Amino acid sequence: MTRKLPRTRGLHELYAEDPQRADRLLWDRDVDPVTRRGFLKRSSLLAMAAAVGAKIPFADRMPGGLIPAALAQSDEPFTLQGKEGLTVLNDRPINAETPAHLLDDDITPAERMFVRNNGIPPAMDAIDVAAWRLEVAGESCVTPMTFSITELKERFAHHTYQLQVECGGNGRSEYVPAASGNQWTTGAVACPRFTGVRLRDVLEACGIADDAVYVGYYGADAHASGDPNRDPISRGVPMEKALEDESLIAWAMNDADIPYLNGHPLRLVCGGWPGSVSGKWLERIVIRNRKHDGTKMGAPSYSVPKHPVAPGTDVPLEDFETIQSMPVKSLVTFPKSGITHALGEPLTVRGHAWAGDLAVEAVHVSIDFGATWQPAELSAAPNRLAWQRWTSALDFPEPGYYEVWAKATDSQGRAQPMVVPGWNPKGYLNNACHRIAVQVA
């Protein structure tokens, strides 16, 4: 008789199933239901310190149910042509995110721009820029028209904005129970410079009827099934968003052609909202007299419950609302998580913060798991809907294992939660504080 060996279960799997149970199994840690701090026995504290490689000076303030940042890093060796260093989450359709430390540039380079595709991009060798056409039509379009890219460039004024684009599911991997979809961590966000013409100028040239309420798009990407009668995605925005100065029909990114995987030769960019409204490989825009009803406009796609729900709840479709402006968020981009730092020397940390349609009012950082916070220096955005650079210098009181946490507050006073916000079925809008591990020796 052959004895069946027990299946080895990984750290991430245990925390994904039940973070509080994982705390008890791994560290014998109990969580206070009110403060959410985790209480560690001396033997358990020693075990966690051994796992992260150093004493943990503020262990008594550490929230329960979280994997220490030092153990939460992934080193899977994935690569994608033109996007070296990104982590590939899926290959059909292609989706890849950027590790936080590779997002340190003020303006995101093309090779660091995350990839979020719902369908299969048109074949690269089949894209003929000279022959590409953009049709503008719809029930509320007074005079439907078609433009070549050359005609767009010649007829309308050019505008360049640095615009923050983030997938609505960025951070999905932290939700428990797990939500379906790409398990993004923190890297489905970017803020490059886009050049093109204002969507408003093109729509007005075609005539916007008085009953217009929404704009939708269609791209040249194909449905993953191969069915030519199915659209992989066709989303849009209300007229108010479409008519903003910063909403662009873009052909360039960082003064070069838009990368193939990010929508070359033409795409929409509506910064501050889920990246799914910024359609790629743009072929058609429709001005609608009702909310656009294209693929993935209906719940639960890019939608969240209208009211808080318990984790795992089966939410009726009529109780969802479409996501619009993204929530306030920040990212630590320097140093890379897991560094060793010398005691007695200040550590410079920096990153970016953004807040959807709003501005960021302040960023604070903590080295004691949120028991205390110190303000960071925050720079103004280069233009509306761009992220903002923050920097801070930190001093550590003694050797050991620390986590640097960042928390942003928007211009309406709403701050990031320390831990994952209210659960939703599709795992959208996770704006929990980002954190990195630092060993002080």
Tab-separated table of C-alpha atoms in Angstrom:
chain	number	residue	atom	x	y	z
A	1	MET	CA	0.000	0.000	0.000
A	2	THR	CA	1.436	3.356	-1.003
A	3	ARG	CA	1.171	6.139	1.548
A	4	LYS	CA	-0.182	9.373	0.065
A	5	LEU	CA	2.113	12.271	0.875
A	6	PRO	CA	0.497	15.468	2.197
A	7	ARG	CA	0.310	18.333	-0.280
A	8	THR	CA	2.648	21.213	0.478
A	9	ARG	CA	0.766	24.486	0.758
A	10	GLY	CA	2.453	27.807	0.184
A	11	LEU	CA	2.406	30.958	2.274
A	12	HIS	CA	0.381	32.925	-0.278
A	13	GLU	CA	-2.182	30.138	-0.634
A	14	LEU	CA	-2.747	29.981	3.126
A	15	TYR	CA	-3.214	33.745	3.411
A	16	ALA	CA	-5.482	33.842	0.357
A	17	GLU	CA	-7.799	31.220	1.860
A	18	ASP	CA	-8.081	32.694	5.353
A	19	PRO	CA	-5.546	35.297	6.538
A	20	GLN	CA	-6.448	35.058	10.231
A	21	ARG	CA	-6.250	31.266	10.163
A	22	ALA	CA	-2.891	31.559	8.370
A	23	ASP	CA	-1.720	33.835	11.186
A	24	ARG	CA	-2.603	31.190	13.735
A	25	LEU	CA	-1.072	28.319	11.755
A	26	LEU	CA	2.176	30.054	10.856
A	27	TRP	CA	2.855	32.368	13.774
A	28	ASP	CA	0.322	31.391	16.458
A	29	ARG	CA	-0.901	34.996	16.167
A	30	ASP	CA	-4.363	36.093	17.298
A	31	VAL	CA	-5.977	39.247	15.919
A	32	ASP	CA	-7.884	41.779	17.993
A	33	PRO	CA	-11.268	42.191	16.185
A	34	VAL	CA	-11.415	45.910	17.043
A	35	THR	CA	-7.867	47.172	16.433
A	36	ARG	CA	-6.917	44.419	13.949
A	37	ARG	CA	-3.487	44.274	15.574
A	38	GLY	CA	-1.968	40.830	15.811
A	39	PHE	CA	-0.763	39.530	19.180
A	40	LEU	CA	2.361	37.376	19.022
A	41	LYS	CA	3.624	35.107	21.791
A	42	ARG	CA	7.366	35.356	22.432
A	43	SER	CA	8.047	32.066	20.659
A	44	SER	CA	5.939	33.175	17.690
A	45	LEU	CA	7.673	36.540	17.541
A	46	LEU	CA	11.008	34.770	17.400
A	47	ALA	CA	9.714	32.558	14.585
A	48	MET	CA	8.559	35.561	12.541
A	49	ALA	CA	11.814	37.404	13.223
A	50	ALA	CA	13.723	34.357	12.012
A	51	ALA	CA	11.575	34.218	8.860
A	52	VAL	CA	12.216	37.869	7.952
A	53	GLY	CA	15.820	37.724	9.110
A	54	ALA	CA	15.857	40.290	11.924
A	55	LYS	CA	14.265	41.534	15.135
A	56	ILE	CA	10.938	43.366	14.601
A	57	PRO	CA	10.964	46.473	16.839
A	58	PHE	CA	7.285	47.378	16.323
A	59	ALA	CA	5.868	43.860	16.168
A	60	ASP	CA	3.139	44.691	18.701
A	61	ARG	CA	1.679	47.222	16.244
A	62	MET	CA	1.703	44.966	13.187
A	63	PRO	CA	-1.776	44.405	11.698
A	64	GLY	CA	-2.946	40.820	11.697
A	65	GLY	CA	-3.765	38.867	8.564
A	66	LEU	CA	-0.929	40.309	6.471
A	67	ILE	CA	2.077	38.471	5.072
A	68	PRO	CA	5.225	40.367	6.131
A	69	ALA	CA	6.312	42.406	3.121
A	70	ALA	CA	9.698	40.670	3.123
A	71	LEU	CA	7.947	37.366	2.400
A	72	ALA	CA	5.413	38.715	-0.076
A	73	GLN	CA	7.782	39.353	-2.962
A	74	SER	CA	7.623	37.348	-6.180
A	75	ASP	CA	10.681	36.434	-8.260
A	76	GLU	CA	8.977	34.503	-11.059
A	77	PRO	CA	11.221	34.764	-14.164
A	78	PHE	CA	8.668	36.002	-16.717
A	79	THR	CA	9.590	38.203	-19.678
A	80	LEU	CA	7.690	39.898	-22.499
A	81	GLN	CA	9.325	41.372	-25.595
A	82	GLY	CA	9.633	45.130	-25.218
A	83	LYS	CA	8.484	44.894	-21.608
A	84	GLU	CA	11.464	43.238	-19.931
A	85	GLY	CA	11.140	43.193	-16.157
A	86	LEU	CA	7.340	43.091	-16.113
A	87	THR	CA	5.513	40.186	-14.491
A	88	VAL	CA	3.286	38.332	-16.959
A	89	LEU	CA	-0.046	37.309	-15.420
A	90	ASN	CA	-1.687	35.879	-18.517
A	91	ASP	CA	-0.702	35.190	-22.102
A	92	ARG	CA	-4.103	34.955	-23.835
A	93	PRO	CA	-4.951	37.752	-23.675
A	94	ILE	CA	-1.593	39.236	-22.662
A	95	ASN	CA	-1.564	40.959	-19.275
A	96	ALA	CA	1.556	42.041	-17.425
A	97	GLU	CA	2.280	44.296	-14.455
A	98	THR	CA	5.309	46.318	-13.405
A	99	PRO	CA	7.121	45.685	-10.096
A	100	ALA	CA	6.883	48.773	-7.883
A	101	HIS	CA	10.617	49.546	-7.942
A	102	LEU	CA	10.530	49.764	-11.757
A	103	LEU	CA	7.922	52.553	-11.588
A	104	ASP	CA	10.285	55.088	-10.021
A	105	ASP	CA	10.493	57.376	-13.077
A	106	ASP	CA	8.502	60.605	-12.915
A	107	ILE	CA	7.239	59.813	-16.428
A	108	THR	CA	6.649	56.106	-17.012
A	109	PRO	CA	8.879	54.811	-19.865
A	110	ALA	CA	7.199	52.766	-22.583
A	111	GLU	CA	8.908	49.567	-21.468
A	112	ARG	CA	7.486	50.020	-17.937
A	113	MET	CA	3.884	50.625	-19.050
A	114	PHE	CA	1.726	47.755	-17.808
A	115	VAL	CA	-0.260	45.687	-20.302
A	116	ARG	CA	-3.980	45.028	-19.784
A	117	ASN	CA	-5.693	43.467	-22.780
A	118	ASN	CA	-9.155	41.933	-22.907
A	119	GLY	CA	-8.801	40.584	-26.409
A	120	ILE	CA	-6.165	39.669	-28.970
A	121	PRO	CA	-4.379	42.687	-30.493
A	122	PRO	CA	-4.457	43.085	-34.261
A	123	ALA	CA	-1.420	41.502	-35.899
A	124	MET	CA	1.503	43.914	-35.738
A	125	ASP	CA	2.395	43.459	-39.406
A	126	ALA	CA	-1.244	44.125	-40.373
A	127	ILE	CA	-1.302	47.624	-38.862
A	128	ASP	CA	-1.050	50.185	-41.657
A	129	VAL	CA	-0.950	53.635	-40.057
A	130	ALA	CA	-1.626	55.387	-43.369
A	131	ALA	CA	-4.741	53.300	-43.958
A	132	TRP	CA	-6.039	53.430	-40.369
A	133	ARG	CA	-9.457	55.076	-40.011
A	134	LEU	CA	-11.452	56.381	-37.064
A	135	GLU	CA	-15.226	56.499	-37.500
A	136	VAL	CA	-17.359	58.788	-35.325
A	137	ALA	CA	-21.078	57.974	-35.332
A	138	GLY	CA	-23.928	56.994	-32.967
A	139	GLU	CA	-27.557	58.019	-32.325
A	140	SER	CA	-26.520	61.401	-30.948
A	141	CYS	CA	-23.893	62.216	-33.564
A	142	VAL	CA	-25.274	64.964	-35.835
A	143	THR	CA	-22.860	64.399	-38.737
A	144	PRO	CA	-21.069	61.019	-38.715
A	145	MET	CA	-17.545	61.317	-40.077
A	146	THR	CA	-14.436	59.215	-40.694
A	147	PHE	CA	-10.880	60.453	-40.174
A	148	SER	CA	-7.458	59.158	-41.083
A	149	ILE	CA	-4.713	59.691	-38.524
A	150	THR	CA	-3.172	62.270	-40.853
A	151	GLU	CA	-6.496	64.144	-40.995
A	152	LEU	CA	-6.741	64.137	-37.195
A	153	LYS	CA	-3.247	65.600	-36.970
A	154	GLU	CA	-3.900	68.254	-39.624
A	155	ARG	CA	-7.395	69.341	-38.644
A	156	PHE	CA	-7.215	69.555	-34.846
A	157	ALA	CA	-4.893	71.179	-32.328
A	158	HIS	CA	-2.361	68.856	-30.690
A	159	HIS	CA	-2.206	68.471	-26.906
A	160	THR	CA	0.185	66.642	-24.606
A	161	TYR	CA	-0.646	65.608	-21.030
A	162	GLN	CA	0.934	63.283	-18.531
A	163	LEU	CA	-1.981	61.029	-17.576
A	164	GLN	CA	-2.323	58.401	-14.888
A	165	VAL	CA	-3.849	55.136	-16.121
A	166	GLU	CA	-4.660	52.307	-13.688
A	167	CYS	CA	-6.497	49.025	-14.123
A	168	GLY	CA	-9.675	48.893	-12.035
A	169	GLY	CA	-8.503	45.530	-10.656
A	170	ASN	CA	-5.061	46.705	-9.548
A	171	GLY	CA	-4.494	45.100	-6.132
A	172	ARG	CA	-7.038	42.323	-6.743
A	173	SER	CA	-4.677	39.654	-5.399
A	174	GLU	CA	-5.156	40.891	-1.816
A	175	TYR	CA	-8.914	40.279	-1.615
A	176	VAL	CA	-10.176	37.371	0.489
A	177	PRO	CA	-12.046	35.359	-0.602
A	178	ALA	CA	-10.216	35.611	-3.918
A	179	ALA	CA	-11.903	37.428	-6.792
A	180	SER	CA	-11.709	36.101	-10.329
A	181	GLY	CA	-9.516	37.829	-12.878
A	182	ASN	CA	-5.863	38.751	-13.235
A	183	GLN	CA	-4.265	38.708	-9.802
A	184	TRP	CA	-2.662	42.132	-9.985
A	185	THR	CA	-0.551	43.197	-7.008
A	186	THR	CA	0.428	46.884	-7.276
A	187	GLY	CA	1.871	47.288	-10.765
A	188	ALA	CA	-1.133	47.822	-13.075
A	189	VAL	CA	-0.579	51.584	-13.085
A	190	ALA	CA	1.471	54.035	-15.154
A	191	CYS	CA	1.727	57.742	-15.886
A	192	PRO	CA	3.325	58.428	-19.286
A	193	ARG	CA	2.899	61.512	-21.504
A	194	PHE	CA	0.296	61.155	-24.239
A	195	THR	CA	0.012	63.320	-27.342
A	196	GLY	CA	-3.031	63.601	-29.543
A	197	VAL	CA	-6.163	65.652	-30.106
A	198	ARG	CA	-8.894	66.381	-27.617
A	199	LEU	CA	-11.787	63.962	-27.850
A	200	ARG	CA	-14.024	66.989	-27.351
A	201	ASP	CA	-12.730	68.723	-30.472
A	202	VAL	CA	-13.434	65.692	-32.651
A	203	LEU	CA	-16.888	65.119	-31.177
A	204	GLU	CA	-17.833	68.773	-31.636
A	205	ALA	CA	-16.662	68.673	-35.261
A	206	CYS	CA	-19.133	65.843	-35.841
A	207	GLY	CA	-21.897	67.540	-33.866
A	208	ILE	CA	-23.153	66.502	-30.426
A	209	ALA	CA	-26.946	66.269	-30.260
A	210	ASP	CA	-28.775	67.731	-27.246
A	211	ASP	CA	-29.755	64.257	-26.020
A	212	ALA	CA	-26.165	62.947	-25.879
A	213	VAL	CA	-25.243	61.422	-22.508
A	214	TYR	CA	-22.411	58.934	-23.184
A	215	VAL	CA	-19.512	58.111	-25.483
A	216	GLY	CA	-18.480	54.529	-26.301
A	217	TYR	CA	-15.556	53.045	-28.240
A	218	TYR	CA	-14.721	50.014	-30.375
A	219	GLY	CA	-11.205	48.759	-31.109
A	220	ALA	CA	-9.536	46.477	-33.635
A	221	ASP	CA	-8.643	43.795	-31.091
A	222	ALA	CA	-10.376	40.431	-31.507
A	223	HIS	CA	-12.313	38.371	-28.992
A	224	ALA	CA	-10.175	35.692	-27.326
A	225	SER	CA	-12.543	33.008	-28.691
A	226	GLY	CA	-11.781	34.037	-32.258
A	227	ASP	CA	-15.463	34.763	-32.926
A	228	PRO	CA	-15.527	37.835	-35.241
A	229	ASN	CA	-19.075	38.651	-34.105
A	230	ARG	CA	-18.026	39.198	-30.485
A	231	ASP	CA	-16.271	42.274	-29.102
A	232	PRO	CA	-13.657	41.664	-26.402
A	233	ILE	CA	-14.513	44.999	-24.786
A	234	SER	CA	-16.436	48.160	-25.683
A	235	ARG	CA	-16.713	50.616	-22.844
A	236	GLY	CA	-17.057	54.363	-22.506
A	237	VAL	CA	-17.613	57.416	-20.317
A	238	PRO	CA	-20.370	59.982	-19.656
A	239	MET	CA	-20.256	63.122	-21.792
A	240	GLU	CA	-18.886	65.193	-18.906
A	241	LYS	CA	-15.758	63.032	-18.770
A	242	ALA	CA	-15.460	62.812	-22.552
A	243	LEU	CA	-15.486	66.613	-22.845
A	244	GLU	CA	-12.691	67.243	-20.336
A	245	ASP	CA	-9.566	68.960	-21.648
A	246	GLU	CA	-7.423	65.944	-20.776
A	247	SER	CA	-9.520	63.297	-22.577
A	248	LEU	CA	-7.470	62.508	-25.684
A	249	ILE	CA	-7.477	60.555	-28.896
A	250	ALA	CA	-3.745	59.811	-28.799
A	251	TRP	CA	-1.209	58.547	-31.333
A	252	ALA	CA	1.970	59.140	-29.322
A	253	MET	CA	3.344	58.266	-25.902
A	254	ASN	CA	6.481	59.925	-24.548
A	255	ASP	CA	7.067	61.569	-27.954
A	256	ALA	CA	7.134	58.241	-29.792
A	257	ASP	CA	4.542	55.905	-31.289
A	258	ILE	CA	2.289	54.282	-28.706
A	259	PRO	CA	3.713	50.796	-27.995
A	260	TYR	CA	2.040	47.988	-29.905
A	261	LEU	CA	0.734	46.239	-26.773
A	262	ASN	CA	-0.618	49.551	-25.429
A	263	GLY	CA	-2.779	50.389	-28.442
A	264	HIS	CA	-0.708	51.492	-31.458
A	265	PRO	CA	-1.534	53.331	-33.651
A	266	LEU	CA	-4.481	55.108	-31.954
A	267	ARG	CA	-6.128	54.957	-28.555
A	268	LEU	CA	-8.355	56.847	-26.159
A	269	VAL	CA	-6.932	58.137	-22.883
A	270	CYS	CA	-9.329	59.202	-20.133
A	271	GLY	CA	-7.038	59.573	-17.126
A	272	GLY	CA	-8.141	58.969	-13.546
A	273	TRP	CA	-10.821	56.393	-14.424
A	274	PRO	CA	-10.340	52.623	-14.837
A	275	GLY	CA	-7.956	51.944	-17.705
A	276	SER	CA	-10.707	49.982	-19.457
A	277	VAL	CA	-12.386	53.239	-20.573
A	278	SER	CA	-9.240	54.211	-22.498
A	279	GLY	CA	-9.833	52.015	-25.528
A	280	LYS	CA	-6.847	50.752	-27.546
A	281	TRP	CA	-6.440	50.137	-31.304
A	282	LEU	CA	-9.233	52.681	-31.654
A	283	GLU	CA	-11.439	52.344	-34.753
A	284	ARG	CA	-14.853	53.703	-33.811
A	285	ILE	CA	-16.395	56.176	-31.377
A	286	VAL	CA	-20.147	56.392	-30.824
A	287	ILE	CA	-22.046	59.295	-29.255
A	288	ARG	CA	-24.936	57.727	-27.370
A	289	ASN	CA	-28.323	58.979	-26.153
A	290	ARG	CA	-28.176	56.428	-23.331
A	291	LYS	CA	-25.494	54.814	-21.227
A	292	HIS	CA	-23.257	52.857	-23.564
A	293	ASP	CA	-24.204	49.161	-23.626
A	294	GLY	CA	-21.062	47.667	-25.162
A	295	THR	CA	-19.255	44.556	-23.938
A	296	LYS	CA	-18.185	44.829	-20.279
A	297	MET	CA	-20.332	47.887	-19.621
A	298	GLY	CA	-22.860	45.837	-17.678
A	299	ALA	CA	-22.510	44.571	-14.106
A	300	PRO	CA	-20.521	42.979	-12.635
A	301	SER	CA	-17.796	44.079	-15.086
A	302	TYR	CA	-15.988	47.191	-13.824
A	303	SER	CA	-18.710	47.611	-11.219
A	304	VAL	CA	-18.891	47.474	-7.426
A	305	PRO	CA	-21.796	47.003	-4.998
A	306	LYS	CA	-23.715	50.202	-4.232
A	307	HIS	CA	-23.502	49.374	-0.533
A	308	PRO	CA	-20.935	47.434	1.556
A	309	VAL	CA	-21.351	43.649	1.460
A	310	ALA	CA	-19.914	40.784	3.491
A	311	PRO	CA	-17.008	38.882	1.901
A	312	GLY	CA	-18.279	36.161	-0.411
A	313	THR	CA	-21.733	37.712	-0.873
A	314	ASP	CA	-23.622	36.885	-4.072
A	315	VAL	CA	-24.606	40.412	-5.121
A	316	PRO	CA	-27.653	40.873	-7.433
A	317	LEU	CA	-26.771	42.644	-10.678
A	318	GLU	CA	-29.165	45.503	-9.943
A	319	ASP	CA	-27.181	46.311	-6.793
A	320	PHE	CA	-23.997	47.205	-8.710
A	321	GLU	CA	-22.832	50.623	-9.919
A	322	THR	CA	-20.269	51.349	-12.641
A	323	ILE	CA	-16.833	52.483	-11.449
A	324	GLN	CA	-15.947	56.035	-12.393
A	325	SER	CA	-13.131	57.990	-10.717
A	326	MET	CA	-10.483	55.764	-9.124
A	327	PRO	CA	-9.717	56.096	-5.379
A	328	VAL	CA	-6.704	57.765	-3.771
A	329	LYS	CA	-3.591	55.589	-3.806
A	330	SER	CA	0.189	55.668	-3.411
A	331	LEU	CA	3.182	53.522	-4.214
A	332	VAL	CA	6.673	53.201	-2.744
A	333	THR	CA	9.000	53.052	-5.743
A	334	PHE	CA	12.358	53.520	-3.998
A	335	PRO	CA	14.045	51.644	-2.478
A	336	LYS	CA	13.176	48.149	-3.650
A	337	SER	CA	11.536	46.046	-0.973
A	338	GLY	CA	13.947	43.824	0.935
A	339	ILE	CA	16.993	46.093	1.123
A	340	THR	CA	19.431	46.200	4.038
A	341	HIS	CA	20.098	49.665	5.470
A	342	ALA	CA	22.770	50.861	7.911
A	343	LEU	CA	21.599	51.974	11.365
A	344	GLY	CA	22.222	55.657	12.029
A	345	GLU	CA	21.917	56.735	8.409
A	346	PRO	CA	18.675	58.352	7.155
A	347	LEU	CA	16.888	56.335	4.484
A	348	THR	CA	15.430	58.263	1.573
A	349	VAL	CA	12.168	56.783	0.357
A	350	ARG	CA	10.025	58.029	-2.485
A	351	GLY	CA	7.132	57.134	-4.690
A	352	HIS	CA	4.025	58.419	-6.424
A	353	ALA	CA	0.474	59.205	-5.318
A	354	TRP	CA	-2.703	59.779	-7.331
A	355	ALA	CA	-6.420	60.219	-6.711
A	356	GLY	CA	-8.518	59.621	-9.828
A	357	ASP	CA	-10.248	62.855	-10.850
A	358	LEU	CA	-8.982	64.593	-7.692
A	359	ALA	CA	-5.586	65.807	-6.503
A	360	VAL	CA	-3.505	64.365	-3.677
A	361	GLU	CA	-3.464	66.620	-0.620
A	362	ALA	CA	-0.855	64.800	1.488
A	363	VAL	CA	1.249	61.656	1.821
A	364	HIS	CA	2.406	60.194	5.143
A	365	VAL	CA	4.805	57.343	5.870
A	366	SER	CA	5.138	55.010	8.846
A	367	ILE	CA	7.811	52.597	10.106
A	368	ASP	CA	5.787	51.267	13.066
A	369	PHE	CA	2.876	49.629	11.214
A	370	GLY	CA	0.745	52.765	11.295
A	371	ALA	CA	0.980	53.585	15.009
A	372	THR	CA	2.565	56.913	14.037
A	373	TRP	CA	2.912	58.717	10.716
A	374	GLN	CA	5.228	61.437	9.453
A	375	PRO	CA	4.432	63.761	6.523
A	376	ALA	CA	6.275	63.323	3.260
A	377	GLU	CA	7.242	66.116	0.900
A	378	LEU	CA	4.665	66.178	-1.897
A	379	SER	CA	5.218	67.739	-5.317
A	380	ALA	CA	2.490	69.281	-7.428
A	381	ALA	CA	1.229	67.323	-10.421
A	382	PRO	CA	2.629	68.435	-13.816
A	383	ASN	CA	-0.985	68.699	-14.968
A	384	ARG	CA	-4.413	67.547	-13.841
A	385	LEU	CA	-4.842	63.726	-13.776
A	386	ALA	CA	-1.109	63.026	-13.433
A	387	TRP	CA	0.400	61.355	-10.378
A	388	GLN	CA	2.429	63.324	-7.841
A	389	ARG	CA	5.939	62.588	-6.577
A	390	TRP	CA	6.487	62.252	-2.818
A	391	THR	CA	9.721	61.855	-0.852
A	392	SER	CA	10.672	61.336	2.782
A	393	ALA	CA	13.771	60.704	4.922
A	394	LEU	CA	13.391	58.055	7.639
A	395	ASP	CA	15.409	57.340	10.777
A	396	PHE	CA	15.267	53.943	12.476
A	397	PRO	CA	15.645	53.675	16.281
A	398	GLU	CA	17.417	50.307	16.444
A	399	PRO	CA	18.477	47.359	14.277
A	400	GLY	CA	15.777	45.012	13.051
A	401	TYR	CA	13.064	44.325	10.524
A	402	TYR	CA	10.866	47.244	9.505
A	403	GLU	CA	8.122	47.914	7.030
A	404	VAL	CA	7.786	51.317	5.395
A	405	TRP	CA	4.121	52.090	4.758
A	406	ALA	CA	2.811	54.938	2.579
A	407	LYS	CA	-0.625	56.544	2.930
A	408	ALA	CA	-2.053	59.223	0.631
A	409	THR	CA	-4.969	61.578	1.308
A	410	ASP	CA	-6.971	63.183	-1.505
A	411	SER	CA	-8.208	66.763	-1.840
A	412	GLN	CA	-11.542	65.817	-0.264
A	413	GLY	CA	-9.870	64.418	2.858
A	414	ARG	CA	-10.218	60.723	2.053
A	415	ALA	CA	-7.181	58.655	3.036
A	416	GLN	CA	-6.030	55.205	2.011
A	417	PRO	CA	-6.999	52.416	4.411
A	418	MET	CA	-4.123	50.542	6.027
A	419	VAL	CA	-5.564	47.198	5.002
A	420	VAL	CA	-7.678	45.956	2.106
A	421	PRO	CA	-10.961	47.917	1.866
A	422	GLY	CA	-14.443	46.444	1.648
A	423	TRP	CA	-14.648	43.249	-0.377
A	424	ASN	CA	-16.411	43.212	-3.743
A	425	PRO	CA	-17.078	40.264	-6.071
A	426	LYS	CA	-14.683	41.314	-8.852
A	427	GLY	CA	-11.859	42.577	-6.648
A	428	TYR	CA	-11.861	46.184	-7.837
A	429	LEU	CA	-10.592	49.402	-6.198
A	430	ASN	CA	-8.133	48.014	-3.673
A	431	ASN	CA	-6.333	51.139	-2.474
A	432	ALA	CA	-4.767	49.738	0.693
A	433	CYS	CA	-1.449	51.246	1.783
A	434	HIS	CA	1.616	49.984	-0.052
A	435	ARG	CA	4.545	48.747	2.062
A	436	ILE	CA	8.115	47.596	1.598
A	437	ALA	CA	10.480	45.624	3.838
A	438	VAL	CA	13.714	47.103	5.187
A	439	GLN	CA	16.383	45.332	7.258
A	440	VAL	CA	18.285	47.754	9.482
A	441	ALA	CA	21.679	46.516	10.631
